[in-house]
Coordinates of C-alpha atoms in Angstrom, one line a residue:
Chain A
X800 CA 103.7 119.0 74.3
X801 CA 100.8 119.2 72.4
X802 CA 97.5 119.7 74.1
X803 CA 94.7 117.2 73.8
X804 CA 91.9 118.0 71.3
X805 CA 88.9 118.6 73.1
X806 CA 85.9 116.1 72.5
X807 CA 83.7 113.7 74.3
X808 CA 85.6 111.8 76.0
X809 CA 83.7 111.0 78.1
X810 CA 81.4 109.2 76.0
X811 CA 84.7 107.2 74.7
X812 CA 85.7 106.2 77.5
X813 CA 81.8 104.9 78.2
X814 CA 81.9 103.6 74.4
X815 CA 84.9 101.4 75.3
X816 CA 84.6 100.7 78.9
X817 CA 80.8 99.3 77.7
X818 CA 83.2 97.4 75.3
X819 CA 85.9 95.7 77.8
X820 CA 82.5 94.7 79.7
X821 CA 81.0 93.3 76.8
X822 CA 84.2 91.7 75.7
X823 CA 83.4 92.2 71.8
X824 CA 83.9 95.1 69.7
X825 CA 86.9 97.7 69.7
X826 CA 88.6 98.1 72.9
X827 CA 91.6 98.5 74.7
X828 CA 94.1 96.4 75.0
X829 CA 98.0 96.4 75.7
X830 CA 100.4 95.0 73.1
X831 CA 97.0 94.1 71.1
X832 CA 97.2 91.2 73.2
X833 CA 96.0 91.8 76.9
X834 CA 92.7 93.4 78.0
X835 CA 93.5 96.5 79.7
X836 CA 90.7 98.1 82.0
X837 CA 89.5 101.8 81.0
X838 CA 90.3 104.3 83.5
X839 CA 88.8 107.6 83.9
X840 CA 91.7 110.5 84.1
X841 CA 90.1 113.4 86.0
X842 CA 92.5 116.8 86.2
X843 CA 92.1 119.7 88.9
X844 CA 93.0 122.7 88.0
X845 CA 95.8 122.8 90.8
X846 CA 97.5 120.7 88.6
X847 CA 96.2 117.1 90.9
X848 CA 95.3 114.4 88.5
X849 CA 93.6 111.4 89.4
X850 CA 92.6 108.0 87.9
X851 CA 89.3 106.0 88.6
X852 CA 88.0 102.1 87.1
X853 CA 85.7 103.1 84.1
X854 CA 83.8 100.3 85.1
X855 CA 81.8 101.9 87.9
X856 CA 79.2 103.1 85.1
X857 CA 78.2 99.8 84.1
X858 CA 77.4 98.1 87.7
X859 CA 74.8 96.5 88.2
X860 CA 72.6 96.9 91.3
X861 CA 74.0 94.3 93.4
X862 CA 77.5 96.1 93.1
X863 CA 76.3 99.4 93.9
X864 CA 76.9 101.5 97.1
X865 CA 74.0 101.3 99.6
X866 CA 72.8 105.0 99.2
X867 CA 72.0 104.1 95.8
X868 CA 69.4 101.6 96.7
X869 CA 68.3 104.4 99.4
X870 CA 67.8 106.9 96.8
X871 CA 66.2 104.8 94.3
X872 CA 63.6 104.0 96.4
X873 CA 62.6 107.2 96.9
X874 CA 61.7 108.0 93.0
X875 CA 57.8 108.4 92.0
X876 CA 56.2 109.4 88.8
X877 CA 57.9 109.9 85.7
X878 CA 61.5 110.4 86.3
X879 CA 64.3 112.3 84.8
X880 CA 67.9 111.1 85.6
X881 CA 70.5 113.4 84.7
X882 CA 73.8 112.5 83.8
X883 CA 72.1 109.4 82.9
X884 CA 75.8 108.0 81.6
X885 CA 76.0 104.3 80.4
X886 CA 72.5 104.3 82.4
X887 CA 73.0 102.5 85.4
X888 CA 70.7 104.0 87.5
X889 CA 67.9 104.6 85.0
X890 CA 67.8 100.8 83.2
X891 CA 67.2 99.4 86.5
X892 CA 64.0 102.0 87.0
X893 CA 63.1 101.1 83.8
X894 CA 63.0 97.1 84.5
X895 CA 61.2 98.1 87.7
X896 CA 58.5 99.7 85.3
X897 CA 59.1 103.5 86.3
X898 CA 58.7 105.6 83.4
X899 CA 62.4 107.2 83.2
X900 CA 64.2 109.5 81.0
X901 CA 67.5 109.7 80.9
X902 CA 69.7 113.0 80.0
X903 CA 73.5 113.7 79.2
X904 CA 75.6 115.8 77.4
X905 CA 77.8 113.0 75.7
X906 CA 76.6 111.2 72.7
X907 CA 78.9 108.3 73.7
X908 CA 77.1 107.9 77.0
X909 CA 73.7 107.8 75.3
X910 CA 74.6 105.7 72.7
X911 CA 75.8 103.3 75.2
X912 CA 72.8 103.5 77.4
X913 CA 70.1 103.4 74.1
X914 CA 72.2 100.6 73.3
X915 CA 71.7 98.5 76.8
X916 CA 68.0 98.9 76.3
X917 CA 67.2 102.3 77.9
X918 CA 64.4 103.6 75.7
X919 CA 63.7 107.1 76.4
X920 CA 66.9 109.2 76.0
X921 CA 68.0 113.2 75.7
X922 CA 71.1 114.2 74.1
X923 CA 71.0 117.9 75.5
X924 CA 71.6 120.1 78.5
X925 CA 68.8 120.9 81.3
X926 CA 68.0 124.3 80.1
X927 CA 67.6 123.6 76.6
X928 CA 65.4 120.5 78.0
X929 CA 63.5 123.0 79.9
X930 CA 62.1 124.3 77.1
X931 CA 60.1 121.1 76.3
X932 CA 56.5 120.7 77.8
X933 CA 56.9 117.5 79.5
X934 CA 56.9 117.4 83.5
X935 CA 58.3 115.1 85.6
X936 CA 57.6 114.3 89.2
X937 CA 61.4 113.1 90.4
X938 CA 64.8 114.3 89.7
X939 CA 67.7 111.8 89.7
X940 CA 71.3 113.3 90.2
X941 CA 73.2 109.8 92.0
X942 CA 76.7 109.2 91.0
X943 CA 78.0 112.1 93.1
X944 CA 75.8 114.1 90.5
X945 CA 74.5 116.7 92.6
X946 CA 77.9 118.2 91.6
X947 CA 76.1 119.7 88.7
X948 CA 75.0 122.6 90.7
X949 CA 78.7 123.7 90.0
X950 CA 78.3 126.5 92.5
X951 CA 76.8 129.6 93.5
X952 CA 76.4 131.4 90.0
X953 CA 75.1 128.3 88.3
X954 CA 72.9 126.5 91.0
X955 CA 70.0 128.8 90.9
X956 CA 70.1 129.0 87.0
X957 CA 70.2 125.2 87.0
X958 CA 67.4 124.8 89.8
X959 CA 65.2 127.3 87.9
X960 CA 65.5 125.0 84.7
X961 CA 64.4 121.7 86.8
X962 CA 61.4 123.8 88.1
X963 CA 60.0 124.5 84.5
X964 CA 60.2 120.6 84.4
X965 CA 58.8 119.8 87.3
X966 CA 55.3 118.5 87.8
X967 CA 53.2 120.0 91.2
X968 CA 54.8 118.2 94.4
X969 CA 58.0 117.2 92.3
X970 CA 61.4 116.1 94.4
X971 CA 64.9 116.3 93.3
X972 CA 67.1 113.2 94.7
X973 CA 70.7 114.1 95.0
X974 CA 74.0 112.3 96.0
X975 CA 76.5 114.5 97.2
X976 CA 80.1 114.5 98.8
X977 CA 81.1 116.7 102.0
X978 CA 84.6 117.6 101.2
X979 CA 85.7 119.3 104.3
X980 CA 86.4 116.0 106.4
X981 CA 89.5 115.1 104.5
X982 CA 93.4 116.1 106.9
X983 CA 94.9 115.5 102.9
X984 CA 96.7 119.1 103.3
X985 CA 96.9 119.0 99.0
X986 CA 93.0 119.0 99.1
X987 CA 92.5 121.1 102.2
X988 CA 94.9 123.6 100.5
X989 CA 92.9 123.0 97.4
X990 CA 89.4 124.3 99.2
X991 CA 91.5 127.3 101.0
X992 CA 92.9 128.6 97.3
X993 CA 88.9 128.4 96.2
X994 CA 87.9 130.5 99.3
X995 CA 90.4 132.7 98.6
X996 CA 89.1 133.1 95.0
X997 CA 85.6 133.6 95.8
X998 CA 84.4 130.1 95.4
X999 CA 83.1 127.1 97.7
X1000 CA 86.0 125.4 98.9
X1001 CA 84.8 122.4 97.1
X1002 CA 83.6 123.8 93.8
X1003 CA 86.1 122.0 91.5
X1004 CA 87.4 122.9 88.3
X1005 CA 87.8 119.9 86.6
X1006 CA 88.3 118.0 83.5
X1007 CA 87.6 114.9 82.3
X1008 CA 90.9 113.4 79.7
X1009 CA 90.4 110.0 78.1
X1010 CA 93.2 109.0 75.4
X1011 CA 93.8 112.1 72.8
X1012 CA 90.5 113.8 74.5
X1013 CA 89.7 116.4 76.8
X1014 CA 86.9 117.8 78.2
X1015 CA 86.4 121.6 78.8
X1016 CA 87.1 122.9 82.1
X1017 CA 83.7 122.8 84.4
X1018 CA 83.0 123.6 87.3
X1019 CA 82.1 120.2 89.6
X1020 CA 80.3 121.0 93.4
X1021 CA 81.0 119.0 96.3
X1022 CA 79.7 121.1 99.1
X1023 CA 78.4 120.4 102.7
X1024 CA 74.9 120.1 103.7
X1025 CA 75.0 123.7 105.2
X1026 CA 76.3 125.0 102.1
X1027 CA 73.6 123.4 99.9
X1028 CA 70.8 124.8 102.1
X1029 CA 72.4 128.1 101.6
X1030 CA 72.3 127.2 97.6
X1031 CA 68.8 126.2 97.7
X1032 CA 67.2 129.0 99.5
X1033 CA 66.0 131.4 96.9
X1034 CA 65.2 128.9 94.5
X1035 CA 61.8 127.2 93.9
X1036 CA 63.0 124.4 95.8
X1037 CA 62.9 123.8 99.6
X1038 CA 66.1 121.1 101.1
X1039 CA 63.6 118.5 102.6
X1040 CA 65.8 115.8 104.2
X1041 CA 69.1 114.9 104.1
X1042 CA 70.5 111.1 104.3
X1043 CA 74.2 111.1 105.7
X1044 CA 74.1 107.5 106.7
X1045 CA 77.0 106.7 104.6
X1046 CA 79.3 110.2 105.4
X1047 CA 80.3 111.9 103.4
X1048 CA 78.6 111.2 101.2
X1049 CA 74.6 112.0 101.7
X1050 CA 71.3 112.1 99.4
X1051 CA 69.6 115.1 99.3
X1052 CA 66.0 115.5 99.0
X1053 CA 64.6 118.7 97.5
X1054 CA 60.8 119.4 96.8
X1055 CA 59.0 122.5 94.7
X1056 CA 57.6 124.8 97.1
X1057 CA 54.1 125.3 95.7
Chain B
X487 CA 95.6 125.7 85.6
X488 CA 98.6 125.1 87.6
X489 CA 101.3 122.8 86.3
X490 CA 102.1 119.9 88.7
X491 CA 105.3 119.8 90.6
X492 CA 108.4 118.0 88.9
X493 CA 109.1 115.2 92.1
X494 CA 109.3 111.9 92.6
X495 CA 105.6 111.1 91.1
X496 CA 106.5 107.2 90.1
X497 CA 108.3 106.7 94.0
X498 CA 104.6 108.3 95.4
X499 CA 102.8 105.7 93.3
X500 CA 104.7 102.7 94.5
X501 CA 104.7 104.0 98.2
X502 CA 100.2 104.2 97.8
X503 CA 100.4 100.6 95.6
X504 CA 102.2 99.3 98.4
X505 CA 100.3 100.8 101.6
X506 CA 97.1 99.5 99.7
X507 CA 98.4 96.0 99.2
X508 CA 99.6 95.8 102.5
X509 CA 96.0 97.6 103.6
X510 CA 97.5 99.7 106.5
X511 CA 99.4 103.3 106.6
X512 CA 98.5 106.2 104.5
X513 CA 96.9 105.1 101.4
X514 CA 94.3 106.5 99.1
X515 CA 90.3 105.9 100.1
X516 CA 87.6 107.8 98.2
X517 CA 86.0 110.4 100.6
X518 CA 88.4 108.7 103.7
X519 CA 86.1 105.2 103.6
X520 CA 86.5 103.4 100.3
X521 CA 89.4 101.8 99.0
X522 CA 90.7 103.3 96.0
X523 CA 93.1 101.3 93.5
X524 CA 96.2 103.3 92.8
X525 CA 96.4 104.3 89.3
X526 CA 99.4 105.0 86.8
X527 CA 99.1 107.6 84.4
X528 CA 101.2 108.3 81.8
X529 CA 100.9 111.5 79.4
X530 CA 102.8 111.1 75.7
X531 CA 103.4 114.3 73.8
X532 CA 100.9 114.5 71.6
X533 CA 98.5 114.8 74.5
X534 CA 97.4 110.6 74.4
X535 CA 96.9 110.1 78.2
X536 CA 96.7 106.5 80.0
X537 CA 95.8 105.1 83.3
X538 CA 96.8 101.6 84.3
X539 CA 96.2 99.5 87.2
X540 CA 99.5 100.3 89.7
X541 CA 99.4 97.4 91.8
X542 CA 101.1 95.1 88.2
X543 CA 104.1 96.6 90.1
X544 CA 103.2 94.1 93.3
X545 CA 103.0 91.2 91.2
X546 CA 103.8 87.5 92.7
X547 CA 105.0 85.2 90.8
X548 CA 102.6 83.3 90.2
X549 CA 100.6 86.4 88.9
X550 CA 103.8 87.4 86.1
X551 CA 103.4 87.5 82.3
X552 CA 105.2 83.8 81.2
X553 CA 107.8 85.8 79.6
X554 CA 109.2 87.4 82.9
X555 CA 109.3 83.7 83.9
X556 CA 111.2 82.8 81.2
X557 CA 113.7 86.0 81.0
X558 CA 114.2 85.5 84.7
X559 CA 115.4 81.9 83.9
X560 CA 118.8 83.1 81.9
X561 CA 119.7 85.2 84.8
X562 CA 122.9 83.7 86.1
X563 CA 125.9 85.1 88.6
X564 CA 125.2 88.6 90.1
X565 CA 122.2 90.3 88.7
X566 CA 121.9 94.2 88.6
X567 CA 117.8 94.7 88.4
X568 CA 118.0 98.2 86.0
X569 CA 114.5 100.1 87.1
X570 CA 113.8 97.6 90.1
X571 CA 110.9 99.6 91.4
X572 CA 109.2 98.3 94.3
X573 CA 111.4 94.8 93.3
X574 CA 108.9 92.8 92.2
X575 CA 111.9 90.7 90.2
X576 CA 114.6 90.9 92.9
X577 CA 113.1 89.6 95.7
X578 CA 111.7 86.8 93.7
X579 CA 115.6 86.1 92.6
X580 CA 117.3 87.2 96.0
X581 CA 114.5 84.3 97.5
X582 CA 115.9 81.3 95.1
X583 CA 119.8 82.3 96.5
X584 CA 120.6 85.2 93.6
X585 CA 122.9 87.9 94.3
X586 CA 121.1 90.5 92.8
X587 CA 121.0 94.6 93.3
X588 CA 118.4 96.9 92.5
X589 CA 118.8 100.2 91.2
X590 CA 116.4 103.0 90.2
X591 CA 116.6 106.3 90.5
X592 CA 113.2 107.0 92.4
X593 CA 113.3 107.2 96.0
X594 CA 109.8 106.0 97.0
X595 CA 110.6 102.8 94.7
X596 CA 113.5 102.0 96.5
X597 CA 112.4 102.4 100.0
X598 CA 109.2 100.2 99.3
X599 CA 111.9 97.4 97.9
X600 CA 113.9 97.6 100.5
X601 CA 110.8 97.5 102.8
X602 CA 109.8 94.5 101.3
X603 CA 113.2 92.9 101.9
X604 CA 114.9 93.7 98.9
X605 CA 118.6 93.7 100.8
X606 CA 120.9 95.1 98.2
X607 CA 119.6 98.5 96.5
X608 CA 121.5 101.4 94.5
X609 CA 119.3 105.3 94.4
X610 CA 121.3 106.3 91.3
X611 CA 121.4 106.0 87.7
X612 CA 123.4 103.7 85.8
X613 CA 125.8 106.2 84.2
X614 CA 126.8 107.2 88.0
X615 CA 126.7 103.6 89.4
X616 CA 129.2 102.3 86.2
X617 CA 132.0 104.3 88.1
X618 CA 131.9 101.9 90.9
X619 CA 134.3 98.9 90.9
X620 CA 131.5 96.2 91.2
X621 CA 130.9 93.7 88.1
X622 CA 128.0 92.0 87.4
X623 CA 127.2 89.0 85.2
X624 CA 123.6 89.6 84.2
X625 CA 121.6 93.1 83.6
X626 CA 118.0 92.6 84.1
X627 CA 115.7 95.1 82.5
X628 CA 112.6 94.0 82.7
X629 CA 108.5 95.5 82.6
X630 CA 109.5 96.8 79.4
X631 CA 113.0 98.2 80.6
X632 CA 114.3 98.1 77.3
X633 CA 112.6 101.4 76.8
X634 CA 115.5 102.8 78.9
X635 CA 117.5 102.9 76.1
X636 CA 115.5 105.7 75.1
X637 CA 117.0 105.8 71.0
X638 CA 119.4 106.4 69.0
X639 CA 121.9 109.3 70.8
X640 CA 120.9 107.7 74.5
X641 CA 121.1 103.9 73.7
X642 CA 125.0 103.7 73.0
X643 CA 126.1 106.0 76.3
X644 CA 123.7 103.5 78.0
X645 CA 125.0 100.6 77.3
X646 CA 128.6 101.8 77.7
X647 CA 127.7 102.4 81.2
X648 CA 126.4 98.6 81.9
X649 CA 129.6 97.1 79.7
X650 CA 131.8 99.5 82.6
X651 CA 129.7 96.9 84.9
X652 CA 130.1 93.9 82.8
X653 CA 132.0 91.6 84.0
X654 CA 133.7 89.0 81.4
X655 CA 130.7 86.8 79.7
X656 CA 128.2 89.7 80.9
X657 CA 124.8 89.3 79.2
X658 CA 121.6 91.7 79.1
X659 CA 118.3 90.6 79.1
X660 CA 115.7 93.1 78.6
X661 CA 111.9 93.0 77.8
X662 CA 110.6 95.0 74.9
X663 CA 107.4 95.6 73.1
X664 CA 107.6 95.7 69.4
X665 CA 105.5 99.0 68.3
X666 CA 104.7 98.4 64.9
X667 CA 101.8 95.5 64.8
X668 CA 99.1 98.5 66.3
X669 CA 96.3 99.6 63.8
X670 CA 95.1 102.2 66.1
X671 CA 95.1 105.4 64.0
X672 CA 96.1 107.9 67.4
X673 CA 99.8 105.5 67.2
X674 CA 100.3 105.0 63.7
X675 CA 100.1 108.8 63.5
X676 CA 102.4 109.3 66.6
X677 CA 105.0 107.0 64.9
X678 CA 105.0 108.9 61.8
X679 CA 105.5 112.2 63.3
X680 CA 107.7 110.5 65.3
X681 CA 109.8 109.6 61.8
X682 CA 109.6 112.8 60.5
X683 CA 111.2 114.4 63.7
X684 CA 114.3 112.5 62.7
X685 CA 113.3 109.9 66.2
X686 CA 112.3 106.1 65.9
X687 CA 108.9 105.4 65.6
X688 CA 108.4 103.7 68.8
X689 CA 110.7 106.5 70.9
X690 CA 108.1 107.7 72.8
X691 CA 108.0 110.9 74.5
X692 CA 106.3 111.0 78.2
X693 CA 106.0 111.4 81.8
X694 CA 104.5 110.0 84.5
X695 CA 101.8 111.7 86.7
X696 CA 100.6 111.4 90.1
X697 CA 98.5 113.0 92.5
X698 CA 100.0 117.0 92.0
X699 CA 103.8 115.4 91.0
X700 CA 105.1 115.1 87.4
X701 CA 108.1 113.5 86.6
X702 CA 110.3 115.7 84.0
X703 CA 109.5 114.3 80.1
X704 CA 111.9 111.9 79.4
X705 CA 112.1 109.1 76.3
X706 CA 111.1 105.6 76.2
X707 CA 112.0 103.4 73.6
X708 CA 109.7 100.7 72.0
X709 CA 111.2 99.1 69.2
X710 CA 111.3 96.4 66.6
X711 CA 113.8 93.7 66.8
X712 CA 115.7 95.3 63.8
X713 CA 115.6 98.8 65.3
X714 CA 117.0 96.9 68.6
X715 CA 120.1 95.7 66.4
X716 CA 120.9 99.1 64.6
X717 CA 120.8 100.3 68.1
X718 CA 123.2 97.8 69.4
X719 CA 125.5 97.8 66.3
X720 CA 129.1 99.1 67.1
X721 CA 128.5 99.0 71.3
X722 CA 130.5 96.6 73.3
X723 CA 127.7 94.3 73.3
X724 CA 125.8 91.8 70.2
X725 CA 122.0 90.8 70.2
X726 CA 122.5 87.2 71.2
X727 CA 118.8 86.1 71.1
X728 CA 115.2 87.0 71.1
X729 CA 112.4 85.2 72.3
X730 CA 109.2 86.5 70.8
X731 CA 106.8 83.6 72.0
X732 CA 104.5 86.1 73.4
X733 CA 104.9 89.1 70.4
X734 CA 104.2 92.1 70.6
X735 CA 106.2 91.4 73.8
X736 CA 110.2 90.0 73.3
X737 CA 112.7 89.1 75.4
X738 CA 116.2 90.1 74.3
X739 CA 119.2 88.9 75.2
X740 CA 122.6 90.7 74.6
X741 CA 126.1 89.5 75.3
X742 CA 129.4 91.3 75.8
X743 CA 132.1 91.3 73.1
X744 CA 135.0 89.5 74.1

């Protein structure tokens, strides 16, 4: 077969999903005829492929999970969501009058998000963002986003770059995924082949596919609690509280040591 | 990456749809709490990838396209249900008195039909079921089932097979979807390169993912009514009808030569 060009598709998949929920525009739908809902086609690189409702990036706050609210609440300052997506999390700050910024790779997301009303946007990764002179006192990674860290290689690289952002006192606020409670013997094998390797048994080589598009190949971190303090020691950042009300999934705090 | 195992990927599907529309047993829940909806994806050749919603495959009646209402409405005699999967059609007809089989060729599909009190089921294809002595007086192919023709070099042994089933005054009636009508540059383009292959436009190359299963690549036939005829030109059968209320979607019905 041919292989799928690869593109931002995850911004198309935003672009239309944003479309199916506006019900104008171009979007998908079967025969022409019938309105099909956008799914988001994740791959492993075990060959497990899975398929997930596009629409979870355009909730709005009464449809989201509770640790969302818990983790909102604790930004302060100026705040820099990362992995903003069709922005979500950051046009709610915004219409709660917290000065937000909103980051991500994918044009589509952005352009989704600028267009929903979110004002202050970056098209660019953290460490070329790190470059800029603006601070900011909170770090937003929700939507299982702490998976950024990608694992032991990258973490400290990407914690370094939100330390030349931060702001004296600054937190980072990040929802994460303990993978190790699941009996599913495809994913237990899954974290054994990573130990194996040399990797966290949840560090996840992924990509996202969306019609004729495919991501590269990145790494994606779910990791335990334990294994984020071990991450996080080194770094400019201290783990300052964990909330695992809702396990497995749990928000981690992280302040700059001073 | 790894290349998913060839298996049974559409019977694993049905067997999650089911367990999460019945809400007990084994069934997919994102980090072992939330209730995940069981998603169909299908790879094409070119690399185009699509999820859909698995649980169409549950449909009650009341929740059918009108043209499955209206195709099952010529059903008359036995009924052999070609691609019955988890029998959504069957048990609707085996409830209003029908004597109707279902055959497919995944396992998981039958056992959820049969589960769901589908009585009369064949785990074969239609070339090996045609050597049994059994006649039937309708062939349903339905959800698109008139893709199982495949094209030109398949569509003739096929529907030898179901005339060796036919019995006198035998008719077909399968639901198709008429390619052509699409704008969307990613199919026009598959369609041509389709032509220039020497295939039909519409004679789609795929498989069927899900979870770490593939199935093997196998064709599946959209057509135009005209294409349909060619196809059924010089087979025991003749195109008796189509009812294209509903286009891009048609129901066809063919009738054995006498």
């Amino acid at each position: 077969m041919t292989h799928p060009a690869i593109g931002d598709a995850f911004g198309e998949m935003i672009r239309d999903a944003y479309a199916v929920h506006l019900g104008v525009g171009r979007r998908p739908l079967a025969g022409g005829r019938y309105p099909r809902p956008v799914i988001e086609v994740i791959e492993r690189d075990d060959g497990l492929i899975n398929g997930a409702l596009a629409g979870h990036y355009l909730t709005e706050p009464d449809e989201w999970r509770t640790f969302d609210h818990r983790a909102v609440r604790l930004a302060r300052g100026r705040v820099l969501d990362i992995g903003v997506g069709a922005g979500r999390i950051a046009i709610e700050l915004q219409s709660r009058g917290v000065a937000v910024t909103g980051l991500d790779t994918s044009a589509g997301a952005i352009e989704v998000a600028r267009d929903r009303g979110l004002r202050d946007t970056v098209l660019t990764t953290v460490d070329e963002f790190s470059r800029a002179t603006v601070r900011y006192d909170t770090f937003l990674m929700l939507g299982n986003n702490l998976g950024l860290l990608e694992g032991p290689e990258r973490a400290p690289v990407f914690l370094a770059a939100l330390a030349r952002l931060a702001a004296p006192g600054a937190r980072i606020i990040a929802q994460g995924t303990d993978p190790y409670g699941t009996t599913d013997p495809l994913h237990v094998a899954y974290h054994e082949s990573n130990r194996a390797r040399g990797r966290l048994g949840g560090q996840l080589r992924l990509r996202l596919r969306y019609r004729e598009l495919a991501s590269d190949w990145f790494d994606y971190l779910n990791c335990s609690v334990s294994e984020l303090e071990a991450l996080v020691a080194g770094t400019p950042w201290r783990l300052k509280s964990i909330d695992d009300k809702d396990h497995p999934y749990y928000v981690a705090v992280m302040e700059l040591i001073e």
